[in-house]
Structures are given as C-alpha cells and as structure tokens.
Short mmCIF file of C-alpha atoms in Angstrom, two decimals:
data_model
loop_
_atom_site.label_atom_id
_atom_site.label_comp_id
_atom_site.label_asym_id
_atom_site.label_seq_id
_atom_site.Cartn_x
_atom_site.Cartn_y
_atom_site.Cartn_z
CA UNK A 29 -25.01 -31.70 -43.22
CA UNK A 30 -21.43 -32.45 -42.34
CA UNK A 31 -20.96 -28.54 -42.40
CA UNK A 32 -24.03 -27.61 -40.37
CA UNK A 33 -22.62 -30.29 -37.59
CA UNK A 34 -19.27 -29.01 -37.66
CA UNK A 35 -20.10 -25.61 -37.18
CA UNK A 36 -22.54 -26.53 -34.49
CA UNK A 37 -19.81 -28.20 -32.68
CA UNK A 38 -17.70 -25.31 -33.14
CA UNK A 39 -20.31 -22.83 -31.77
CA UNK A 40 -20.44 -25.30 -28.81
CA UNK A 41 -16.35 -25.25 -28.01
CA UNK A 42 -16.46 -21.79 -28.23
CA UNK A 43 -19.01 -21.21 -25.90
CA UNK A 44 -17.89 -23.20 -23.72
CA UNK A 45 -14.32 -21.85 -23.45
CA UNK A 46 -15.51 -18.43 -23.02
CA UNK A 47 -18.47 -19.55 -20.64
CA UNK A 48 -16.74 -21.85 -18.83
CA UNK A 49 -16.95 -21.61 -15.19
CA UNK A 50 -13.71 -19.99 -14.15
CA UNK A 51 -12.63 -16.51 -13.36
CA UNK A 52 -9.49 -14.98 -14.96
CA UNK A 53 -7.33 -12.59 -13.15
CA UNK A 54 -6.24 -10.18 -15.72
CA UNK A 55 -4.67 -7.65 -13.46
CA UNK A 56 -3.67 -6.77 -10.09
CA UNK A 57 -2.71 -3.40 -8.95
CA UNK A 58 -1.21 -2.33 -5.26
CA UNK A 59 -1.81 1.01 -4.02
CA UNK A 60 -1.22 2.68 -0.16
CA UNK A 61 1.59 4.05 1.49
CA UNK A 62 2.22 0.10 2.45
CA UNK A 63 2.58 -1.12 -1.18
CA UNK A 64 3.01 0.92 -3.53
CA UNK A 65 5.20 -0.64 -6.48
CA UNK A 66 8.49 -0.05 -5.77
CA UNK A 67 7.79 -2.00 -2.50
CA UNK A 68 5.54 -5.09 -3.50
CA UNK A 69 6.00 -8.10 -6.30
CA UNK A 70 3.14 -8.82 -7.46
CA UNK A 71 3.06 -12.15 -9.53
CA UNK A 72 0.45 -13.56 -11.51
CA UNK A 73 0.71 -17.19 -12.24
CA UNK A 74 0.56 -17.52 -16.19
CA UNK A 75 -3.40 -19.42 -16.02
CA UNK A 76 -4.56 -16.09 -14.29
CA UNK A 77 -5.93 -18.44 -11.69
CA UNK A 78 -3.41 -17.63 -8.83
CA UNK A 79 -1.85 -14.64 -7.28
CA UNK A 80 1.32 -14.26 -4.79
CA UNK A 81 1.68 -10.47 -3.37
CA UNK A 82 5.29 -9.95 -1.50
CA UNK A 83 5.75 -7.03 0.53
CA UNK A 84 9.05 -5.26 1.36
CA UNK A 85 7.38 -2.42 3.73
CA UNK A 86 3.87 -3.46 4.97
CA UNK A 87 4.87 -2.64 8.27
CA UNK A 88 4.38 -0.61 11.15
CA UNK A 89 6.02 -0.18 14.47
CA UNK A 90 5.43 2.23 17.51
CA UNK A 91 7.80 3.58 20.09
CA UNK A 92 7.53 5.91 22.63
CA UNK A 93 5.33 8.98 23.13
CA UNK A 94 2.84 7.24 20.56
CA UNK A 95 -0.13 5.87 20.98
CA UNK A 96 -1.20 4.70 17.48
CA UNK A 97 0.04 4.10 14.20
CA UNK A 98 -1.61 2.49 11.37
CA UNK A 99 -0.97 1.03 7.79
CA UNK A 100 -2.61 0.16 4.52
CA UNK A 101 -2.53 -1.79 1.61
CA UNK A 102 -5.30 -1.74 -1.09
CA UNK A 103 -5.01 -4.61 -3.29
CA UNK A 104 -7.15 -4.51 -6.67
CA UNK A 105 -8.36 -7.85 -8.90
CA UNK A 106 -9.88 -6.95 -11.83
CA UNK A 107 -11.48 -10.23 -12.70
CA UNK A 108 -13.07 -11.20 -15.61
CA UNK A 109 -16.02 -13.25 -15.00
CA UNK A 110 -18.61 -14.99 -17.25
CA UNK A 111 -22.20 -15.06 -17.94
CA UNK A 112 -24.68 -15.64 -15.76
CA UNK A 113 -21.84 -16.62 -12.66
CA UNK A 114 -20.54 -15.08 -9.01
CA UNK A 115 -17.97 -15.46 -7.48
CA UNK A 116 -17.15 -14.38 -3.76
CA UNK A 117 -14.05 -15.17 -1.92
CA UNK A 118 -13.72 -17.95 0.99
CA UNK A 119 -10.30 -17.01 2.08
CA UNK A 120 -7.26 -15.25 2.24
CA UNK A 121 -3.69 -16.38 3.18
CA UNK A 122 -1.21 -13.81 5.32
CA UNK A 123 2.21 -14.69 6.53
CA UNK A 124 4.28 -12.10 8.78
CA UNK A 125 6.18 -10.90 11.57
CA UNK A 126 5.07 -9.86 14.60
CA UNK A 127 6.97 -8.61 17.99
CA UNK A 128 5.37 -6.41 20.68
CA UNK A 129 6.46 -5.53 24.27
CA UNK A 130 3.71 -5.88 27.31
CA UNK A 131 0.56 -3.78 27.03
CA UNK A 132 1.21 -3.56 23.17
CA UNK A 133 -1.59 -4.41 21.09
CA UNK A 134 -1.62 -4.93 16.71
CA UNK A 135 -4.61 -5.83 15.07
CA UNK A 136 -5.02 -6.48 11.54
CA UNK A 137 -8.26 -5.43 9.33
CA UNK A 138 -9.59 -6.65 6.15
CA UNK A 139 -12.47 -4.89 4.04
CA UNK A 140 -13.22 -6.75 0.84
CA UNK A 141 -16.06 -6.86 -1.99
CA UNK A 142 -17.02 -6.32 -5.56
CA UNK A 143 -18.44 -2.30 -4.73
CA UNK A 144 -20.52 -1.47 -3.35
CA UNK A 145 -21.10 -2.61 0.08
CA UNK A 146 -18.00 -3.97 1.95
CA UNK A 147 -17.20 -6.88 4.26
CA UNK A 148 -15.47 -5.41 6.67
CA UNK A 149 -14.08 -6.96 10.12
CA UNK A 150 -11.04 -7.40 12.29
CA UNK A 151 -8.73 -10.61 10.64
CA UNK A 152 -6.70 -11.00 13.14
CA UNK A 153 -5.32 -9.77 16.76
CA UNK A 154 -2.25 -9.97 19.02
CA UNK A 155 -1.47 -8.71 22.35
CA UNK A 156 2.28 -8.10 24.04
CA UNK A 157 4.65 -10.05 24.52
CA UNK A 158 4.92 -12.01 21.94
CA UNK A 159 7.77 -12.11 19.37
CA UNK A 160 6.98 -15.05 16.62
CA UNK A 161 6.07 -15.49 12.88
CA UNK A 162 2.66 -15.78 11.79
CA UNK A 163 0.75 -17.58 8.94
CA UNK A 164 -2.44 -17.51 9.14
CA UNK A 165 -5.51 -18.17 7.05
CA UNK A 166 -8.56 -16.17 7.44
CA UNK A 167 -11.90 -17.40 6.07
CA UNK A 168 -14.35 -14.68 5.01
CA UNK A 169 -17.77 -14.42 5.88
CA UNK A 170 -20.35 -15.60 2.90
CA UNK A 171 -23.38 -14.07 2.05
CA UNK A 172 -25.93 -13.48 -0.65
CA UNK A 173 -24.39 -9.79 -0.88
CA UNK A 174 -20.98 -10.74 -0.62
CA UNK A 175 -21.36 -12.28 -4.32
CA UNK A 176 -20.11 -10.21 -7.67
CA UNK A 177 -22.83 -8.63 -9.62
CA UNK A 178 -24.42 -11.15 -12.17
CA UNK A 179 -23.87 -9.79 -15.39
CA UNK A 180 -25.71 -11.65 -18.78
CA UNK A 181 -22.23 -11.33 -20.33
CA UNK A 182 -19.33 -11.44 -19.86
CA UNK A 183 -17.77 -8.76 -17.44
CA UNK A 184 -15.03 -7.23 -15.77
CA UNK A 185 -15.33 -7.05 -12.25
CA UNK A 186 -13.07 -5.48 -9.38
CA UNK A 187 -12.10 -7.61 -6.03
CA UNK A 188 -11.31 -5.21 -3.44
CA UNK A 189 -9.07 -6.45 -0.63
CA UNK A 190 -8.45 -3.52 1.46
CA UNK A 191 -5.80 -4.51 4.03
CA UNK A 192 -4.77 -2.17 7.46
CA UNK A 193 -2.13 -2.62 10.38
CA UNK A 194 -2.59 -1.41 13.74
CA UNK A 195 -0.46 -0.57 16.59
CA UNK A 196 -1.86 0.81 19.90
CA UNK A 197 0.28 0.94 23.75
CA UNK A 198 -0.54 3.00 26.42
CA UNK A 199 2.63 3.06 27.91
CA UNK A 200 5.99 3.70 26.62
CA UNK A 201 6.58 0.11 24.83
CA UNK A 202 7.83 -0.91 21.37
CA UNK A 203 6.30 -2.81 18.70
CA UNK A 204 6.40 -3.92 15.30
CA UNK A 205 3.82 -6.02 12.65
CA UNK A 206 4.86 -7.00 9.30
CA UNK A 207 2.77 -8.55 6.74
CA UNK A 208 5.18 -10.52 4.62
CA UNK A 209 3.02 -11.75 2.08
CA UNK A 210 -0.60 -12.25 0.38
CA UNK A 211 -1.43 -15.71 -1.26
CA UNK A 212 -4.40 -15.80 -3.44
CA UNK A 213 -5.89 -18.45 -5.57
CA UNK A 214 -8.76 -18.51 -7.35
CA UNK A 215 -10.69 -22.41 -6.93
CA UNK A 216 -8.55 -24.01 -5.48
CA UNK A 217 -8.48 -25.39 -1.83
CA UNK A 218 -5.66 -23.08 -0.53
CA UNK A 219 -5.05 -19.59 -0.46
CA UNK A 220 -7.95 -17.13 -1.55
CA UNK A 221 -10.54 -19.15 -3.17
CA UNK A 222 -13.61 -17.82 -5.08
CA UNK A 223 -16.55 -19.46 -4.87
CA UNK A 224 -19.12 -19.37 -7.05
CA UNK A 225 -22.97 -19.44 -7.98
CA UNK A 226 -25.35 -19.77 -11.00
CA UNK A 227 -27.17 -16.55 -11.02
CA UNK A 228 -30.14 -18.34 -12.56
CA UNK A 229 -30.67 -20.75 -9.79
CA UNK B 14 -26.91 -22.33 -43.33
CA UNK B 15 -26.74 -18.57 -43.30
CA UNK B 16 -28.97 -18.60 -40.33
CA UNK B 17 -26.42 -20.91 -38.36
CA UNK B 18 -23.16 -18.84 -39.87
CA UNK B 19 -24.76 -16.08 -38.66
CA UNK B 20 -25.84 -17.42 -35.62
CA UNK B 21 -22.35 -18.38 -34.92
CA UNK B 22 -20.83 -15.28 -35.45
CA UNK B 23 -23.16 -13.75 -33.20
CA UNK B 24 -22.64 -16.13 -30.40
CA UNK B 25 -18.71 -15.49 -31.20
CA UNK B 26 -19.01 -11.89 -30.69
CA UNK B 27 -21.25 -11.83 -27.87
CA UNK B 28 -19.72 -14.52 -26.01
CA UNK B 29 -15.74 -13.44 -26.40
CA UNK B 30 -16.61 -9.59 -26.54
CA UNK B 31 -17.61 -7.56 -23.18
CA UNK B 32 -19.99 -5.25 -25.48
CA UNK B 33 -19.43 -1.39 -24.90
CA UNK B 34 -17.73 -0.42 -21.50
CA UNK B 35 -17.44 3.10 -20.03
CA UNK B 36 -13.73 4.36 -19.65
CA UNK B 37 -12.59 6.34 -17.22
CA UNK B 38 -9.58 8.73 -18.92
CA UNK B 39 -8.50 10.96 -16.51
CA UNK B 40 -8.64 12.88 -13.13
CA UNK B 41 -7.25 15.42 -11.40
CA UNK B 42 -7.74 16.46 -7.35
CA UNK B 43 -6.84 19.38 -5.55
CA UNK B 44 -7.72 20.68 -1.87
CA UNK B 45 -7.84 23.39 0.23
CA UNK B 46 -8.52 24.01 3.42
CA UNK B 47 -6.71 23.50 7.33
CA UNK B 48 -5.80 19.56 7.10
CA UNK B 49 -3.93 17.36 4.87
CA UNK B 50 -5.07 18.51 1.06
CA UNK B 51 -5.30 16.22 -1.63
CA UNK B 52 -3.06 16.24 -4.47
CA UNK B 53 -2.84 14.97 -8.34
CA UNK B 54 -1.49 16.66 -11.07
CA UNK B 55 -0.18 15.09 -14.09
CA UNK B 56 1.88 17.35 -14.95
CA UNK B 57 3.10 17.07 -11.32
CA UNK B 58 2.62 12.97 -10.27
CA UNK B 59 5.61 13.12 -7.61
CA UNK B 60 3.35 16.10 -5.46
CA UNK B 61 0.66 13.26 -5.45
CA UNK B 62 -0.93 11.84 -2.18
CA UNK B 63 -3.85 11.30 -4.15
CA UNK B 64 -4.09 8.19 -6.35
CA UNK B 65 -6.66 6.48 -9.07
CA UNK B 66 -6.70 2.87 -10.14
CA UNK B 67 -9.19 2.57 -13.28
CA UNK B 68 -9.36 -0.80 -15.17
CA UNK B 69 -12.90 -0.70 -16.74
CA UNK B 70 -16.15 0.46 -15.33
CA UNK B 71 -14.45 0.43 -12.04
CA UNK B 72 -12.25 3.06 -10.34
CA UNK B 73 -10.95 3.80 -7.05
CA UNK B 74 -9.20 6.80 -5.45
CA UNK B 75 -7.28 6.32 -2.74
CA UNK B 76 -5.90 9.22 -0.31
CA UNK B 77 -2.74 8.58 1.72
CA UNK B 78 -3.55 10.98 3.97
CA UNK B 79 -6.67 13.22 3.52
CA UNK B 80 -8.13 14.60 6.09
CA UNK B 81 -7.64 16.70 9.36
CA UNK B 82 -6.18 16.37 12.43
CA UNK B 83 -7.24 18.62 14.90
CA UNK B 84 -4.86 20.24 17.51
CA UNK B 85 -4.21 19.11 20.99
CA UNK B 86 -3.90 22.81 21.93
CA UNK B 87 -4.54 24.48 25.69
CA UNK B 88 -6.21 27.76 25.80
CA UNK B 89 -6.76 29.83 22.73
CA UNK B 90 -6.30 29.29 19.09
CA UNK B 91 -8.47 27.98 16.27
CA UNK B 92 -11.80 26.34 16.97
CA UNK B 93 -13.46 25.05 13.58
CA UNK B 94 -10.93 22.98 10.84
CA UNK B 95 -11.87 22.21 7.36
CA UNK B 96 -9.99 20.25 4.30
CA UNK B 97 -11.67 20.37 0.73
CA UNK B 98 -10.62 17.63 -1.70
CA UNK B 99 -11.88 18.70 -5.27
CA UNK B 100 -12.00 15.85 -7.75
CA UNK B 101 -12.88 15.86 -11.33
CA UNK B 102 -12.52 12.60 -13.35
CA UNK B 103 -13.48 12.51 -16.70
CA UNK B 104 -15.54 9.28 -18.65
CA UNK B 105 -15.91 8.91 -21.81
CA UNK B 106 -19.70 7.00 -22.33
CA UNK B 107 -20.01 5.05 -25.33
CA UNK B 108 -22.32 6.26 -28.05
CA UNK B 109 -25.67 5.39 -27.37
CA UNK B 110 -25.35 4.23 -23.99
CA UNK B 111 -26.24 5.71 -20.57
CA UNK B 112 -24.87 5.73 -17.24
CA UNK B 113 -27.67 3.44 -15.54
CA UNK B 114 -26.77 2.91 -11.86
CA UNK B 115 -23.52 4.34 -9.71
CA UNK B 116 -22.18 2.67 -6.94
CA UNK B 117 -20.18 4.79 -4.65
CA UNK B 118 -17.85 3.59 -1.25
CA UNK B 119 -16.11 5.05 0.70
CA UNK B 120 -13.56 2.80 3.40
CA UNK B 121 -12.49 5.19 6.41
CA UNK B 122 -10.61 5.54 9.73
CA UNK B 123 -11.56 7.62 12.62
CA UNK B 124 -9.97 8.73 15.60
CA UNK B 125 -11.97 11.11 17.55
CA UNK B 126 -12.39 11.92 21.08
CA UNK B 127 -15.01 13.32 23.38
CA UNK B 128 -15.99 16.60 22.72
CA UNK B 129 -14.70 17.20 19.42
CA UNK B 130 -17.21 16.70 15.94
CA UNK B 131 -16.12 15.63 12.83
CA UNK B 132 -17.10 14.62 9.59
CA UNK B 133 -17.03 14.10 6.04
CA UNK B 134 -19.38 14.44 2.98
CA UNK B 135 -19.51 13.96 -0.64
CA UNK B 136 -21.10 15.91 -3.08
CA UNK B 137 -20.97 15.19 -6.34
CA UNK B 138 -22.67 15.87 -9.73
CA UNK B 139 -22.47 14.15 -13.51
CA UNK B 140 -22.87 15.56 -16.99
CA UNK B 141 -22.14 19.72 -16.81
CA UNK B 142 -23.96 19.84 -13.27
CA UNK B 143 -27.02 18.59 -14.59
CA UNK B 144 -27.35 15.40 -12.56
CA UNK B 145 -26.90 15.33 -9.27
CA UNK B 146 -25.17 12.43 -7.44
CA UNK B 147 -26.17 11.28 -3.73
CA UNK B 148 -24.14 12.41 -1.41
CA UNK B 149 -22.62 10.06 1.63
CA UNK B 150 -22.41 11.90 4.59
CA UNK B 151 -20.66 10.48 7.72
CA UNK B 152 -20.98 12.70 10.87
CA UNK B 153 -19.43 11.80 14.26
CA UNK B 154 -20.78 13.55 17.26
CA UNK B 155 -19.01 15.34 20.00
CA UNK B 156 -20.61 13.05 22.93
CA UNK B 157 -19.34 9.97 21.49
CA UNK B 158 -15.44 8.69 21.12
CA UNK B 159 -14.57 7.12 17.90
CA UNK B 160 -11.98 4.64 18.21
CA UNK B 161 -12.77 3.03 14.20
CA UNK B 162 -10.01 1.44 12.25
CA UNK B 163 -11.42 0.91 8.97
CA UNK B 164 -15.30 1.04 7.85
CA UNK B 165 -17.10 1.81 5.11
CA UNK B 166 -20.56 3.62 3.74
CA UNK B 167 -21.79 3.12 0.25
CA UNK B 168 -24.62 3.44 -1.94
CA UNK B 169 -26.46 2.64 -5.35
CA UNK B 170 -27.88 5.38 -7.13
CA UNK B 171 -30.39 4.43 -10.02
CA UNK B 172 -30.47 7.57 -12.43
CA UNK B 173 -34.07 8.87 -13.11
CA UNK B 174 -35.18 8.91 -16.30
CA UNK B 175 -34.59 12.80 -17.11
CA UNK B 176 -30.80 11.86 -16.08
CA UNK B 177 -31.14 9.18 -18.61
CA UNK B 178 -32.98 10.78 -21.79
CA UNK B 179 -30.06 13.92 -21.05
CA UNK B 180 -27.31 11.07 -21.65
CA UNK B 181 -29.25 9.61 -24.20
CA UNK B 182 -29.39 13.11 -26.53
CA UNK B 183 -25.69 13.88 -25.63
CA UNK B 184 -24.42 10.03 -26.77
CA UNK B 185 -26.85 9.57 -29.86
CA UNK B 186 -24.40 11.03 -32.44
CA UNK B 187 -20.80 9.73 -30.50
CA UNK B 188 -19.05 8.83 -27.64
CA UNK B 189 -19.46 11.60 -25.11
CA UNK B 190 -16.65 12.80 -23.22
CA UNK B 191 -18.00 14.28 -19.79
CA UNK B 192 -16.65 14.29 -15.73
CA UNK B 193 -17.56 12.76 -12.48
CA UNK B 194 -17.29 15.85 -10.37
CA UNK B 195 -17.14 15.21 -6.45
CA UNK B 196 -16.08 17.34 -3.34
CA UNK B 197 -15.34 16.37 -0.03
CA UNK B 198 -15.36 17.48 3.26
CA UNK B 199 -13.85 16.86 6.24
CA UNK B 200 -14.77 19.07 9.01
CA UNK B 201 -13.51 19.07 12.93
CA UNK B 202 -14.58 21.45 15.70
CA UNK B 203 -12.32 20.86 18.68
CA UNK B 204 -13.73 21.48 22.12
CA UNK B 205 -13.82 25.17 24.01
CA UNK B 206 -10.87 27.08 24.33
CA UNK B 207 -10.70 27.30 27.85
CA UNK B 208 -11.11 23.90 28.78
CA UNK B 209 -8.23 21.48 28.68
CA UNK B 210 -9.08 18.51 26.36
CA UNK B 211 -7.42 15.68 24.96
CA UNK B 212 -8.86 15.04 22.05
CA UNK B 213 -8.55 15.18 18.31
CA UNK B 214 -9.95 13.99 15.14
CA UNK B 215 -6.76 11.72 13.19
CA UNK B 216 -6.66 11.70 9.50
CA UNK B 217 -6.06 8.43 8.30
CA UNK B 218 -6.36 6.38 4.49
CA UNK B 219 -9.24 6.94 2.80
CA UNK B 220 -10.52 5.88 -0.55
CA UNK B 221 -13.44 6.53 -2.72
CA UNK B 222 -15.00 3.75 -5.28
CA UNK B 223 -16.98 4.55 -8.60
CA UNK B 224 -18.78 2.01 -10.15
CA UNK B 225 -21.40 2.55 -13.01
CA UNK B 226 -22.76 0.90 -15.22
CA UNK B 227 -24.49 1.49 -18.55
CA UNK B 228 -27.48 0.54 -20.52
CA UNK B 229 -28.04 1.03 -24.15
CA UNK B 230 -30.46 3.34 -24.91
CA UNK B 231 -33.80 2.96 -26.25
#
C-alpha cells in the first residue's frame, strides 16, 4: 500500500514538472543581413524563461541620391510547450538610436507568430529632426489566432519575430536608426511576455 | 501493481518524451534567371545568400536578397525580368508516420511603381513529385503602386488521403528519407520602351516557412 502511494505520488511530481504551465526556451537563432552571428549576443538566461538579444549592426542609414533603404532581423524561439497549453506573446522590448534630418522618415516593422499566419504591423515611427535614444515597449495585438497550436503533448514550437528598419527622404537628407537591443521574457511583467490559455477551455 | 508500474512508465514516457518528430536534414538552393539568384551550397556556405534555420518540425529559409529589381532605363533594352530560386530540402519522416498538414509563409517587401507588374509564386511538390503542394501566388498589378514594407501570405494544406496511404506504404518498413521540392518566381515587366518611367520593382528580404506535422498511421 505504502508502495502503490508512493509511486502514485511520484507519477503526480512528474507530471506535474513536465506539465507544468511554463514554456522553456531551448534555443534562439538570429538570421538577416542585420544579425547574423558574428554581429548579435544572444543570451539565454539559465531557467530558459528570459532572453536578451544585443545587436552590433541592426542599423541602417540613408544619404543622398537615395530614397530607401531597409533592414532585417529574423529572430527564431523554438519553445517547448506542454500539453494541452498556448502561449502568444503580449510584448516586446526595443531600445535604440535614432537621428534623422528634416523630411526624413524611419519606421520600424514587426511580423510575429507560431506559422502560419502572421501578425504583422508597423511598431513604431519617427519623422525628422529628431536625434534621441529610444526605448520603447510595444504591446502586440491578441487574438484567438495569434495563439501556438495546441498540441496533446508536449511540443516544440517556433516564435517568429521578424524585425525590419526603414529609411525613406525625398530630398537629399541624412539619417540613421539603430536597434540596440531585444528584451524578451517569457511570464513575466516586463519585456516579451507569453501569455497563455488552456486549450480545453 | 503492475498495472500502476506500468501506468507510470507510460505517463513517464509520454509526458517527458515529444513522441516521433519529422527532421529536416538538409537543403540546397540555386537560381537562375535576370535578378538576384539564390545561393546554398555546402560545399560552398561563404557563396550563400540563402539561409535555413531547422530546429524540429519547423524550418525557415530566409533570402538576403532574392528577387529582381527592374531597371530604371530610357528607351530600349529589356522588357520582361525573371529570377528562379530552386530549393530542395530533404526530411526524413519517421517510420510509420505521415506528413498530415503543411503550413507554408512567406514574409515579403515590395517596391513597385506604376506601370510595372511583378510577382512571385511557389510551386512545390513532396515525395518523388507525387504530391503536389499549394502554391502561394502573390501578383502585383501594373495600375497600382506598391509601397509594402513587410507582409506576409500563408496557408494550411491538409494532405488527401491518396497523399497519405503513399506515405504510409513508403514509411511502413523505416524511416523514409524524401525532399520538400519548391520553386519560385519572381517576375517584373517594366513599362514600354519608349515611354520614360520611373519605376521599378526592389528586391528586398524574403523568407519562406515549412511547418508539417505528422500523424501515425493507421
């Protein structure tokens, strides 16, 4: 009897390690002419709940005779998600640098989601002259769709944060946008935070 | 007791394990065509401008720079531009297990002015040709500017059940070994020769998600 309750309580820890409630990052991968891995540090905190992107060239700038110039990052979560849960993100954190003469306009873009359909929209926009750091958080559109997949076990799943710059002038001005950095965290108040759902509700 | 040993183990396996996954092993892309080709060749990785992140079911391709740009050219010259990006990425599906559902995306920029058409199409096929996979076609129109910094198409193909029972035969015995085989397109026609335009169809990133998922069989 002793026996039979032990190894029901140990069937019960187990489950509920593996089926507790919490996405794990277990990798992150950086790929675009923006970041590509000579040019970003990528740290994972050591819970896999929390991720801090740095970038040494996300940047664009335009001069004269152009018109437009553009940028990417693609940033890649693979998650690993539990039973019968989905996650979708609430937020992303962006510090940078940006200076533009009069008439110069940057915009930055976002496109994010599990596959799929993508979110996609305009994060944030500034218009010449300015000449000042930014940090800004940008909160994310929720929807039924904008959930992971529910799986009955156990999955991986990808979080796609697709990232451009944009620089556009119709005159012969000069400007520059940096994105220093990419905070994420997975729930927790600040930064990126995942939501989540019970797929059976 | 048995029944709860074995009932533990079971819950153990199923609740630690993620089952059987497809891999993705490989790929390689090559172009052709007017505009900026795609690249990868392992033999060759620092030609790339063509990349593939797989971790799982899930891959993504992304292109630095495919497309075309089309000329800002006065008076004669070259009317109708073309780049081909050939990909072939090969999957191994675990034995008795089919491919059940594909999701495919593709994130884009466009800039294209008035007068000029443009677009780009997949076309794709799985398992020695035999299964065809829907295509995505984007089209832009020569009355309409395109000013678009980043947008995306997708879509979620279920597999009929001929596609199935074919994956089923080939992964009864083993694992099977096969490729995701895609092309795409990106066509521009620029404007009359005579007339003096300014316009022109900008290549810009690109990428390209797979994401299937299996079923066991039976």
């Amino acid at each position: 009897m002793m026996k039979q309750s032990l190894l029901i309580l140990g069937s019960l820890v187990v489950e509920s390690m593996v089926y507790g409630q919490t996405a794990i990052i277990e990798r992150v991968r950086t790929l675009g002419r923006a970041c590509s891995v000579d040019t970003t540090a990528t740290n994972v905190s050591p819970d896999g709940q929390a991720i801090t992107l740095t970038f040494s060239e996300f940047a664009a700038d335009i001069s004269d005779g152009q018109s437009y110039v553009r940028t990417f990052c693609r940033v890649n979560m693979d998650l690993l998600v539990p039973e019968n849960v989905a996650f979708t993100i609430a937020s992303v954190d962006y510090r940078g640098f940006v200076s533009l003469d009069d008439d110069v306009e940057a915009n930055h873009w976002l496109s994010f989601g599990f596959g799929g359909s993508m979110y996609t929209f305009e994060t944030m926009a500034f218009a010449g002259p300015i000449f000042e750091d930014y940090a800004e958080r940008v909160w994310l559109p929720i929807s039924n769709e904008s959930y992971s997949p529910c799986s009955r076990r156990q999955n991986r799943v990808r979080l796609r944060l697709h990232n451009v710059v944009t620089l556009r002038q119709n005159t012969d001005q000069e400007g520059y946008i940096g994105v220093d950095s990419l905070d994420a965290e997975l729930n927790q108040p600040l930064g990126l935070v995942l939501k989540w759902k019970n797929c059976n509700l | 007791m048995k029944r709860l040993c074995l009932g533990f183990i079971v819950s153990f396996l199923s609740a630690t394990g993620y089952g059987q996954e497809l891999t993705w092993d490989s790929f390689r892309a090559f172009g052709g065509g007017d505009g900026v080709r795609c690249q990868y060749d392992e033999n060759n990785p620092d030609a790339a401008n063509t990349y593939l992140d797989a971790f799982g079911p899930n891959a993504t391709f992304v292109f630095d720079s495919f497309g075309i740009d089309l000329p800002r050219v006065f008076g004669g010259g070259k009317l109708d531009y073309e780049a081909s990006c050939n990909i072939e990425a090969f999957v191994t599906i675990p034995q008795g297990h089919y491919i059940e559902t594909l999701s495919q995306t593709i994130l884009f920029s466009v800039k294209k002015g008035r007068g000029a058409l443009g677009g780009v199409s997949t076309n794709g096929f799985l398992f020695q040709d035999q299964i065809p996979i829907n295509q995505i076609n984007l089209e832009f129109l020569p009355d309409e500017r395109v000013d678009t910094d980043l947008a995306d198409r997708s879509n979620t193909q279920i597999f009929d059940p001929i596609a199935r029972a074919l994956q089923c035969a080939a992964t009864a015995l083993g694992p099977l070994k096969t490729k995701f085989k895609f092309q795409m397109l990106a066509i521009g026609v620029r404007p009359l020769p005579f007339i003096e335009f300014v316009t022109n169809i900008d290549s810009g990133d690109f990428t390209f998600e797979l994401q299937p998922t299996i079923r066991r069989c039976g």
